[in-house]
């Protein structure tokens, strides 16, 4: 393809145009063959722009790398992209790049790690690189206070990678420090940072980290008791962390400038100890329940792919497997807990948030699915209304594409 040589052109405008063309092509169409044949050239030339390119070129180059990784899916090619990209991306973040570049670099690092890292050690490397940006070491001469937008982007990228990690594998000391710092950010004076911190903490709750930490804390307590140092109040560090988070969320919910309904949802998360799940409905009236970590994955992927999310969710094998999208079968179209089936419409999903149901809770199931005012019936009503609206517009010669979840 003649567009790739243009990435070496001496004029920045020509390089930008070439990158835009590659990004558009990779967004509107899942070009697996093109990505397989050209990923080495694209990654090499895109990474070269990290040092000499303008902020716009860096943003476009890192976006192109991320799109190629998503298109290729896990395997040898994306692992090669991860290994080649990690050092220059890390260096760009650590060297104090311009704020306009950092957000796109974070997104790229998160995607190539999510898709290309082959084990926990590689995943942890990327998480530590991003965490240094979130909480800079005081003695680091390059450490500086970033804008709320960059801080929120860094936390979101860190959380996105964390969705791939088993909570039992996380280091107690490292993650306890992360929880403490994220707890402080709950009362940050910027809404995007607060939400990113709350999302990360909810993910840590869901991942089983606290169960792992409780085990380690008990072991530590046993050692202290054997050494003659006993706790007088029996108040564990884990419970202290949980109470601290809940206290901050409650205090934040009382402030006038916050969304009361939104904060009420967060209070339920941290009071009940269970994260919300989302029932996703497609045009075939099928429902699937997504866990919190999956919602964060969808949110991040949708932001990276933009208008191409619908196309990729239908044709990209990696995303179809990731979100368990399968071809519908007649015998599978009834019952609770069914799968998210292949989407045959431009409109992908509608979301409804509810706390996780406890086992054998028949009254909750009846309230959520069978009562006239249940969110299931409301979802069905909304879906039918949208269908009527689209049918009317088609009859009038119009067609609407809804890109919102």
GROMACS .gro file of C-alpha atoms in nm:
model
  405
    1UNK     CA    1   0.000   0.000   0.000
    2UNK     CA    2   0.149   0.332  -0.111
    3UNK     CA    3   0.027   0.517   0.194
    4UNK     CA    4   0.287   0.363   0.429
    5UNK     CA    5   0.591   0.524   0.257
    6UNK     CA    6   0.429   0.861   0.324
    7UNK     CA    7   0.500   0.812   0.694
    8UNK     CA    8   0.867   0.888   0.611
    9UNK     CA    9   0.784   1.209   0.425
   10UNK     CA   10   0.970   1.523   0.536
   11UNK     CA   11   0.646   1.722   0.561
   12UNK     CA   12   0.449   1.669   0.878
   13UNK     CA   13   0.120   1.744   0.704
   14UNK     CA   14   0.177   1.453   0.463
   15UNK     CA   15   0.255   1.216   0.752
   16UNK     CA   16  -0.057   1.330   0.935
   17UNK     CA   17  -0.272   1.272   0.627
   18UNK     CA   18  -0.128   0.922   0.586
   19UNK     CA   19  -0.195   0.835   0.950
   20UNK     CA   20  -0.550   0.970   0.927
   21UNK     CA   21  -0.611   0.751   0.623
   22UNK     CA   22  -0.478   0.441   0.802
   23UNK     CA   23  -0.687   0.515   1.113
   24UNK     CA   24  -1.004   0.571   0.911
   25UNK     CA   25  -0.950   0.251   0.715
   26UNK     CA   26  -0.883   0.047   1.029
   27UNK     CA   27  -1.186   0.195   1.204
   28UNK     CA   28  -1.458   0.155   0.941
   29UNK     CA   29  -1.336  -0.189   0.836
   30UNK     CA   30  -1.166  -0.478   1.019
   31UNK     CA   31  -0.858  -0.511   0.797
   32UNK     CA   32  -0.686  -0.816   0.943
   33UNK     CA   33  -0.485  -0.900   0.632
   34UNK     CA   34  -0.359  -0.545   0.593
   35UNK     CA   35  -0.261  -0.533   0.962
   36UNK     CA   36  -0.078  -0.867   0.942
   37UNK     CA   37   0.118  -0.761   0.634
   38UNK     CA   38   0.210  -0.411   0.748
   39UNK     CA   39   0.217  -0.397   1.129
   40UNK     CA   40   0.599  -0.406   1.149
   41UNK     CA   41   0.638  -0.109   0.916
   42UNK     CA   42   0.356   0.089   1.075
   43UNK     CA   43   0.475   0.033   1.432
   44UNK     CA   44   0.839   0.112   1.349
   45UNK     CA   45   0.756   0.438   1.170
   46UNK     CA   46   0.488   0.540   1.418
   47UNK     CA   47   0.719   0.492   1.716
   48UNK     CA   48   0.984   0.703   1.541
   49UNK     CA   49   0.736   0.992   1.549
   50UNK     CA   50   0.723   0.986   1.931
   51UNK     CA   51   1.047   1.185   1.942
   52UNK     CA   52   1.035   1.403   1.634
   53UNK     CA   53   0.663   1.430   1.559
   54UNK     CA   54   0.422   1.708   1.649
   55UNK     CA   55   0.164   1.646   1.924
   56UNK     CA   56  -0.095   1.572   1.654
   57UNK     CA   57   0.136   1.322   1.482
   58UNK     CA   58   0.207   1.148   1.813
   59UNK     CA   59  -0.164   1.124   1.886
   60UNK     CA   60  -0.238   0.980   1.541
   61UNK     CA   61   0.061   0.743   1.545
   62UNK     CA   62  -0.024   0.593   1.884
   63UNK     CA   63  -0.389   0.562   1.783
   64UNK     CA   64  -0.286   0.371   1.469
   65UNK     CA   65  -0.072   0.130   1.674
   66UNK     CA   66  -0.362   0.068   1.913
   67UNK     CA   67  -0.602   0.002   1.626
   68UNK     CA   68  -0.362  -0.248   1.469
   69UNK     CA   69  -0.332  -0.431   1.802
   70UNK     CA   70  -0.711  -0.452   1.837
   71UNK     CA   71  -0.746  -0.569   1.476
   72UNK     CA   72  -0.482  -0.842   1.511
   73UNK     CA   73  -0.595  -0.968   1.851
   74UNK     CA   74  -0.377  -1.169   2.093
   75UNK     CA   75  -0.088  -1.366   1.946
   76UNK     CA   76   0.267  -1.342   1.823
   77UNK     CA   77   0.214  -1.025   1.620
   78UNK     CA   78   0.066  -0.822   1.906
   79UNK     CA   79   0.323  -0.955   2.151
   80UNK     CA   80   0.588  -0.822   1.915
   81UNK     CA   81   0.405  -0.488   1.907
   82UNK     CA   82   0.400  -0.488   2.288
   83UNK     CA   83   0.774  -0.560   2.319
   84UNK     CA   84   0.871  -0.301   2.057
   85UNK     CA   85   0.635  -0.033   2.189
   86UNK     CA   86   0.690  -0.060   2.565
   87UNK     CA   87   1.038   0.106   2.587
   88UNK     CA   88   0.962   0.413   2.369
   89UNK     CA   89   0.615   0.461   2.518
   90UNK     CA   90   0.757   0.433   2.869
   91UNK     CA   91   1.039   0.674   2.785
   92UNK     CA   92   0.793   0.924   2.639
   93UNK     CA   93   0.589   0.919   2.961
   94UNK     CA   94   0.890   0.937   3.193
   95UNK     CA   95   1.062   1.217   3.001
   96UNK     CA   96   0.782   1.461   3.071
   97UNK     CA   97   0.620   1.476   2.729
   98UNK     CA   98   0.375   1.752   2.651
   99UNK     CA   99   0.033   1.705   2.806
  100UNK     CA  100  -0.126   1.695   2.461
  101UNK     CA  101   0.077   1.380   2.383
  102UNK     CA  102   0.043   1.195   2.713
  103UNK     CA  103  -0.322   1.094   2.690
  104UNK     CA  104  -0.281   0.920   2.352
  105UNK     CA  105   0.041   0.750   2.469
  106UNK     CA  106  -0.142   0.616   2.776
  107UNK     CA  107  -0.423   0.478   2.561
  108UNK     CA  108  -0.175   0.308   2.329
  109UNK     CA  109   0.022   0.154   2.617
  110UNK     CA  110  -0.299   0.025   2.774
  111UNK     CA  111  -0.421  -0.135   2.450
  112UNK     CA  112  -0.093  -0.301   2.347
  113UNK     CA  113  -0.058  -0.440   2.700
  114UNK     CA  114  -0.419  -0.558   2.717
  115UNK     CA  115  -0.391  -0.740   2.383
  116UNK     CA  116  -0.020  -0.821   2.355
  117UNK     CA  117   0.120  -0.894   2.704
  118UNK     CA  118   0.168  -1.269   2.742
  119UNK     CA  119   0.193  -1.300   3.121
  120UNK     CA  120   0.143  -1.122   3.452
  121UNK     CA  121   0.500  -0.992   3.466
  122UNK     CA  122   0.459  -0.805   3.136
  123UNK     CA  123   0.120  -0.672   3.242
  124UNK     CA  124   0.259  -0.555   3.575
  125UNK     CA  125   0.540  -0.364   3.401
  126UNK     CA  126   0.292  -0.147   3.215
  127UNK     CA  127   0.080  -0.092   3.526
  128UNK     CA  128   0.386   0.026   3.719
  129UNK     CA  129   0.486   0.263   3.438
  130UNK     CA  130   0.140   0.420   3.441
  131UNK     CA  131   0.127   0.432   3.821
  132UNK     CA  132   0.446   0.639   3.829
  133UNK     CA  133   0.255   0.897   3.629
  134UNK     CA  134  -0.046   0.880   3.861
  135UNK     CA  135   0.163   0.905   4.179
  136UNK     CA  136   0.509   1.042   4.090
  137UNK     CA  137   0.800   0.969   4.321
  138UNK     CA  138   0.888   1.289   4.505
  139UNK     CA  139   1.262   1.259   4.432
  140UNK     CA  140   1.207   1.219   4.057
  141UNK     CA  141   1.325   1.540   3.888
  142UNK     CA  142   1.074   1.488   3.607
  143UNK     CA  143   0.784   1.452   3.848
  144UNK     CA  144   0.525   1.722   3.801
  145UNK     CA  145   0.161   1.779   3.865
  146UNK     CA  146  -0.048   1.680   3.566
  147UNK     CA  147  -0.381   1.825   3.463
  148UNK     CA  148  -0.700   1.656   3.587
  149UNK     CA  149  -0.763   1.527   3.233
  150UNK     CA  150  -0.424   1.350   3.224
  151UNK     CA  151  -0.466   1.213   3.576
  152UNK     CA  152  -0.810   1.074   3.490
  153UNK     CA  153  -0.676   0.923   3.165
  154UNK     CA  154  -0.389   0.756   3.352
  155UNK     CA  155  -0.621   0.604   3.613
  156UNK     CA  156  -0.855   0.477   3.341
  157UNK     CA  157  -0.565   0.321   3.148
  158UNK     CA  158  -0.434   0.158   3.468
  159UNK     CA  159  -0.781   0.023   3.550
  160UNK     CA  160  -0.828  -0.109   3.197
  161UNK     CA  161  -0.510  -0.316   3.226
  162UNK     CA  162  -0.611  -0.426   3.578
  163UNK     CA  163  -0.924  -0.590   3.431
  164UNK     CA  164  -0.696  -0.866   3.296
  165UNK     CA  165  -0.534  -0.940   3.633
  166UNK     CA  166  -0.646  -1.193   3.893
  167UNK     CA  167  -0.675  -1.005   4.222
  168UNK     CA  168  -0.495  -1.285   4.406
  169UNK     CA  169  -0.176  -1.214   4.209
  170UNK     CA  170  -0.145  -0.849   4.309
  171UNK     CA  171   0.123  -0.747   4.555
  172UNK     CA  172  -0.031  -0.656   4.891
  173UNK     CA  173   0.204  -0.368   4.970
  174UNK     CA  174   0.185  -0.215   4.622
  175UNK     CA  175  -0.191  -0.242   4.591
  176UNK     CA  176  -0.254  -0.120   4.944
  177UNK     CA  177  -0.065   0.197   4.852
  178UNK     CA  178  -0.272   0.228   4.534
  179UNK     CA  179  -0.597   0.189   4.728
  180UNK     CA  180  -0.487   0.455   4.976
  181UNK     CA  181  -0.398   0.702   4.701
  182UNK     CA  182  -0.714   0.635   4.499
  183UNK     CA  183  -0.918   0.683   4.817
  184UNK     CA  184  -0.770   1.031   4.854
  185UNK     CA  185  -0.876   1.111   4.496
  186UNK     CA  186  -1.242   1.041   4.575
  187UNK     CA  187  -1.263   1.399   4.704
  188UNK     CA  188  -1.052   1.552   4.424
  189UNK     CA  189  -1.185   1.881   4.291
  190UNK     CA  190  -1.244   1.745   3.940
  191UNK     CA  191  -1.533   1.514   3.853
  192UNK     CA  192  -1.344   1.313   3.588
  193UNK     CA  193  -1.072   1.226   3.841
  194UNK     CA  194  -1.326   1.134   4.109
  195UNK     CA  195  -1.514   0.902   3.873
  196UNK     CA  196  -1.192   0.738   3.748
  197UNK     CA  197  -1.082   0.676   4.109
  198UNK     CA  198  -1.421   0.531   4.207
  199UNK     CA  199  -1.422   0.304   3.901
  200UNK     CA  200  -1.074   0.177   3.987
  201UNK     CA  201  -1.167   0.110   4.350
  202UNK     CA  202  -1.485  -0.071   4.246
  203UNK     CA  203  -1.274  -0.287   4.014
  204UNK     CA  204  -1.035  -0.368   4.300
  205UNK     CA  205  -1.337  -0.469   4.511
  206UNK     CA  206  -1.466  -0.696   4.234
  207UNK     CA  207  -1.129  -0.851   4.147
  208UNK     CA  208  -1.094  -1.027   4.481
  209UNK     CA  209  -0.798  -0.816   4.592
  210UNK     CA  210  -0.946  -0.756   4.935
  211UNK     CA  211  -0.992  -1.129   4.992
  212UNK     CA  212  -0.629  -1.182   4.898
  213UNK     CA  213  -0.519  -0.895   5.120
  214UNK     CA  214  -0.721  -1.030   5.413
  215UNK     CA  215  -0.533  -1.359   5.392
  216UNK     CA  216  -0.196  -1.182   5.381
  217UNK     CA  217  -0.297  -0.949   5.663
  218UNK     CA  218  -0.396  -1.245   5.881
  219UNK     CA  219  -0.059  -1.406   5.816
  220UNK     CA  220   0.114  -1.082   5.914
  221UNK     CA  221  -0.098  -1.055   6.227
  222UNK     CA  222  -0.011  -1.412   6.324
  223UNK     CA  223   0.358  -1.333   6.291
  224UNK     CA  224   0.320  -1.026   6.512
  225UNK     CA  225   0.135  -1.227   6.776
  226UNK     CA  226   0.413  -1.488   6.780
  227UNK     CA  227   0.659  -1.205   6.828
  228UNK     CA  228   0.460  -1.070   7.121
  229UNK     CA  229   0.297  -0.775   6.941
  230UNK     CA  230  -0.079  -0.822   6.968
  231UNK     CA  231  -0.354  -0.595   6.840
  232UNK     CA  232  -0.580  -0.465   7.114
  233UNK     CA  233  -0.878  -0.370   6.903
  234UNK     CA  234  -0.884  -0.647   6.640
  235UNK     CA  235  -0.941  -0.384   6.369
  236UNK     CA  236  -0.779  -0.510   6.050
  237UNK     CA  237  -0.603  -0.284   5.799
  238UNK     CA  238  -0.835  -0.422   5.530
  239UNK     CA  239  -1.147  -0.315   5.718
  240UNK     CA  240  -0.987   0.020   5.784
  241UNK     CA  241  -0.933   0.072   5.410
  242UNK     CA  242  -1.291  -0.025   5.330
  243UNK     CA  243  -1.432   0.204   5.598
  244UNK     CA  244  -1.212   0.490   5.479
  245UNK     CA  245  -1.343   0.454   5.123
  246UNK     CA  246  -1.704   0.438   5.238
  247UNK     CA  247  -1.657   0.740   5.466
  248UNK     CA  248  -1.519   0.948   5.179
  249UNK     CA  249  -1.797   0.844   4.941
  250UNK     CA  250  -2.060   0.934   5.200
  251UNK     CA  251  -1.896   1.270   5.263
  252UNK     CA  252  -1.875   1.340   4.890
  253UNK     CA  253  -2.243   1.251   4.841
  254UNK     CA  254  -2.339   1.538   5.073
  255UNK     CA  255  -2.176   1.803   4.855
  256UNK     CA  256  -2.402   2.019   4.642
  257UNK     CA  257  -2.195   2.002   4.324
  258UNK     CA  258  -2.211   1.623   4.280
  259UNK     CA  259  -2.479   1.418   4.104
  260UNK     CA  260  -2.687   1.278   4.390
  261UNK     CA  261  -2.828   0.986   4.192
  262UNK     CA  262  -2.482   0.889   4.068
  263UNK     CA  263  -2.335   0.906   4.417
  264UNK     CA  264  -2.623   0.697   4.549
  265UNK     CA  265  -2.517   0.421   4.309
  266UNK     CA  266  -2.156   0.441   4.430
  267UNK     CA  267  -2.271   0.423   4.792
  268UNK     CA  268  -2.452   0.097   4.713
  269UNK     CA  269  -2.136  -0.043   4.558
  270UNK     CA  270  -1.916   0.020   4.859
  271UNK     CA  271  -2.181  -0.042   5.126
  272UNK     CA  272  -2.299  -0.375   4.985
  273UNK     CA  273  -1.955  -0.486   4.870
  274UNK     CA  274  -2.079  -0.584   4.525
  275UNK     CA  275  -2.031  -0.402   4.198
  276UNK     CA  276  -2.310  -0.313   3.959
  277UNK     CA  277  -2.385  -0.532   3.664
  278UNK     CA  278  -2.534  -0.416   3.338
  279UNK     CA  279  -2.798  -0.592   3.139
  280UNK     CA  280  -2.726  -0.532   2.773
  281UNK     CA  281  -3.005  -0.568   2.521
  282UNK     CA  282  -2.967  -0.594   2.145
  283UNK     CA  283  -3.224  -0.576   1.868
  284UNK     CA  284  -3.305  -0.946   1.899
  285UNK     CA  285  -3.441  -0.893   2.253
  286UNK     CA  286  -3.152  -1.090   2.401
  287UNK     CA  287  -3.008  -0.998   2.741
  288UNK     CA  288  -2.660  -1.052   2.880
  289UNK     CA  289  -2.527  -0.955   3.218
  290UNK     CA  290  -2.184  -0.790   3.213
  291UNK     CA  291  -1.965  -0.771   3.522
  292UNK     CA  292  -1.799  -0.444   3.625
  293UNK     CA  293  -1.461  -0.529   3.470
  294UNK     CA  294  -1.632  -0.602   3.138
  295UNK     CA  295  -1.812  -0.269   3.148
  296UNK     CA  296  -1.480  -0.090   3.191
  297UNK     CA  297  -1.339  -0.287   2.897
  298UNK     CA  298  -1.636  -0.193   2.678
  299UNK     CA  299  -1.613   0.172   2.782
  300UNK     CA  300  -1.240   0.191   2.705
  301UNK     CA  301  -1.265   0.004   2.374
  302UNK     CA  302  -1.558   0.215   2.265
  303UNK     CA  303  -1.362   0.534   2.329
  304UNK     CA  304  -1.062   0.405   2.132
  305UNK     CA  305  -1.264   0.277   1.837
  306UNK     CA  306  -1.512   0.564   1.831
  307UNK     CA  307  -1.758   0.529   1.545
  308UNK     CA  308  -1.592   0.200   1.448
  309UNK     CA  309  -1.695   0.023   1.769
  310UNK     CA  310  -2.015  -0.118   1.617
  311UNK     CA  311  -1.830  -0.249   1.313
  312UNK     CA  312  -1.559  -0.414   1.522
  313UNK     CA  313  -1.802  -0.562   1.773
  314UNK     CA  314  -1.974  -0.739   1.482
  315UNK     CA  315  -1.671  -0.848   1.276
  316UNK     CA  316  -1.359  -0.841   1.496
  317UNK     CA  317  -1.297  -1.198   1.617
  318UNK     CA  318  -1.095  -1.079   1.916
  319UNK     CA  319  -1.374  -0.852   2.045
  320UNK     CA  320  -1.643  -1.108   1.968
  321UNK     CA  321  -1.462  -1.363   2.181
  322UNK     CA  322  -1.378  -1.108   2.451
  323UNK     CA  323  -1.742  -1.004   2.496
  324UNK     CA  324  -1.887  -1.349   2.418
  325UNK     CA  325  -2.083  -1.250   2.109
  326UNK     CA  326  -2.206  -1.559   1.928
  327UNK     CA  327  -2.436  -1.650   1.641
  328UNK     CA  328  -2.794  -1.698   1.766
  329UNK     CA  329  -2.953  -2.041   1.785
  330UNK     CA  330  -3.325  -2.105   1.810
  331UNK     CA  331  -3.299  -2.322   2.120
  332UNK     CA  332  -3.104  -2.050   2.307
  333UNK     CA  333  -3.349  -1.763   2.273
  334UNK     CA  334  -3.531  -1.804   2.604
  335UNK     CA  335  -3.448  -1.803   2.969
  336UNK     CA  336  -3.265  -1.589   3.219
  337UNK     CA  337  -2.893  -1.525   3.176
  338UNK     CA  338  -2.885  -1.574   2.797
  339UNK     CA  339  -2.593  -1.460   2.585
  340UNK     CA  340  -2.538  -1.142   2.388
  341UNK     CA  341  -2.612  -1.250   2.032
  342UNK     CA  342  -2.479  -1.132   1.700
  343UNK     CA  343  -2.589  -0.778   1.634
  344UNK     CA  344  -2.780  -0.723   1.313
  345UNK     CA  345  -2.842  -0.351   1.353
  346UNK     CA  346  -2.639  -0.032   1.358
  347UNK     CA  347  -2.756   0.024   1.715
  348UNK     CA  348  -2.561  -0.205   1.941
  349UNK     CA  349  -2.669  -0.196   2.304
  350UNK     CA  350  -2.873  -0.021   2.569
  351UNK     CA  351  -2.744  -0.032   2.927
  352UNK     CA  352  -2.922  -0.065   3.260
  353UNK     CA  353  -2.731  -0.065   3.590
  354UNK     CA  354  -2.841  -0.273   3.887
  355UNK     CA  355  -2.652  -0.422   4.184
  356UNK     CA  356  -2.558  -0.788   4.168
  357UNK     CA  357  -2.838  -1.026   4.269
  358UNK     CA  358  -2.776  -1.245   4.566
  359UNK     CA  359  -2.833  -1.617   4.522
  360UNK     CA  360  -3.183  -1.753   4.585
  361UNK     CA  361  -3.326  -1.404   4.622
  362UNK     CA  362  -3.661  -1.467   4.452
  363UNK     CA  363  -3.813  -1.136   4.557
  364UNK     CA  364  -3.526  -0.944   4.394
  365UNK     CA  365  -3.558  -1.145   4.073
  366UNK     CA  366  -3.932  -1.084   4.067
  367UNK     CA  367  -3.882  -0.712   4.130
  368UNK     CA  368  -3.614  -0.679   3.863
  369UNK     CA  369  -3.772  -0.890   3.588
  370UNK     CA  370  -4.143  -0.960   3.646
  371UNK     CA  371  -4.307  -0.654   3.798
  372UNK     CA  372  -4.465  -0.393   3.565
  373UNK     CA  373  -4.215  -0.133   3.684
  374UNK     CA  374  -3.908  -0.356   3.659
  375UNK     CA  375  -3.607  -0.227   3.469
  376UNK     CA  376  -3.646  -0.524   3.231
  377UNK     CA  377  -3.992  -0.407   3.127
  378UNK     CA  378  -3.868  -0.049   3.106
  379UNK     CA  379  -3.587  -0.169   2.880
  380UNK     CA  380  -3.832  -0.351   2.657
  381UNK     CA  381  -4.052  -0.041   2.639
  382UNK     CA  382  -3.757   0.178   2.546
  383UNK     CA  383  -3.643  -0.069   2.282
  384UNK     CA  384  -3.989  -0.084   2.124
  385UNK     CA  385  -4.013   0.295   2.125
  386UNK     CA  386  -3.679   0.320   1.945
  387UNK     CA  387  -3.792   0.066   1.689
  388UNK     CA  388  -4.112   0.260   1.625
  389UNK     CA  389  -3.912   0.581   1.584
  390UNK     CA  390  -3.670   0.419   1.337
  391UNK     CA  391  -3.955   0.261   1.141
  392UNK     CA  392  -4.125   0.598   1.115
  393UNK     CA  393  -3.804   0.764   0.996
  394UNK     CA  394  -3.745   0.493   0.739
  395UNK     CA  395  -4.096   0.547   0.605
  396UNK     CA  396  -4.015   0.917   0.583
  397UNK     CA  397  -3.691   0.849   0.397
  398UNK     CA  398  -3.451   0.890   0.688
  399UNK     CA  399  -3.222   0.654   0.876
  400UNK     CA  400  -3.063   0.716   1.214
  401UNK     CA  401  -2.742   0.561   1.343
  402UNK     CA  402  -2.725   0.558   1.722
  403UNK     CA  403  -2.367   0.516   1.846
  404UNK     CA  404  -2.450   0.544   2.213
  405UNK     CA  405  -2.451   0.241   2.440
   0.00000   0.00000   0.00000
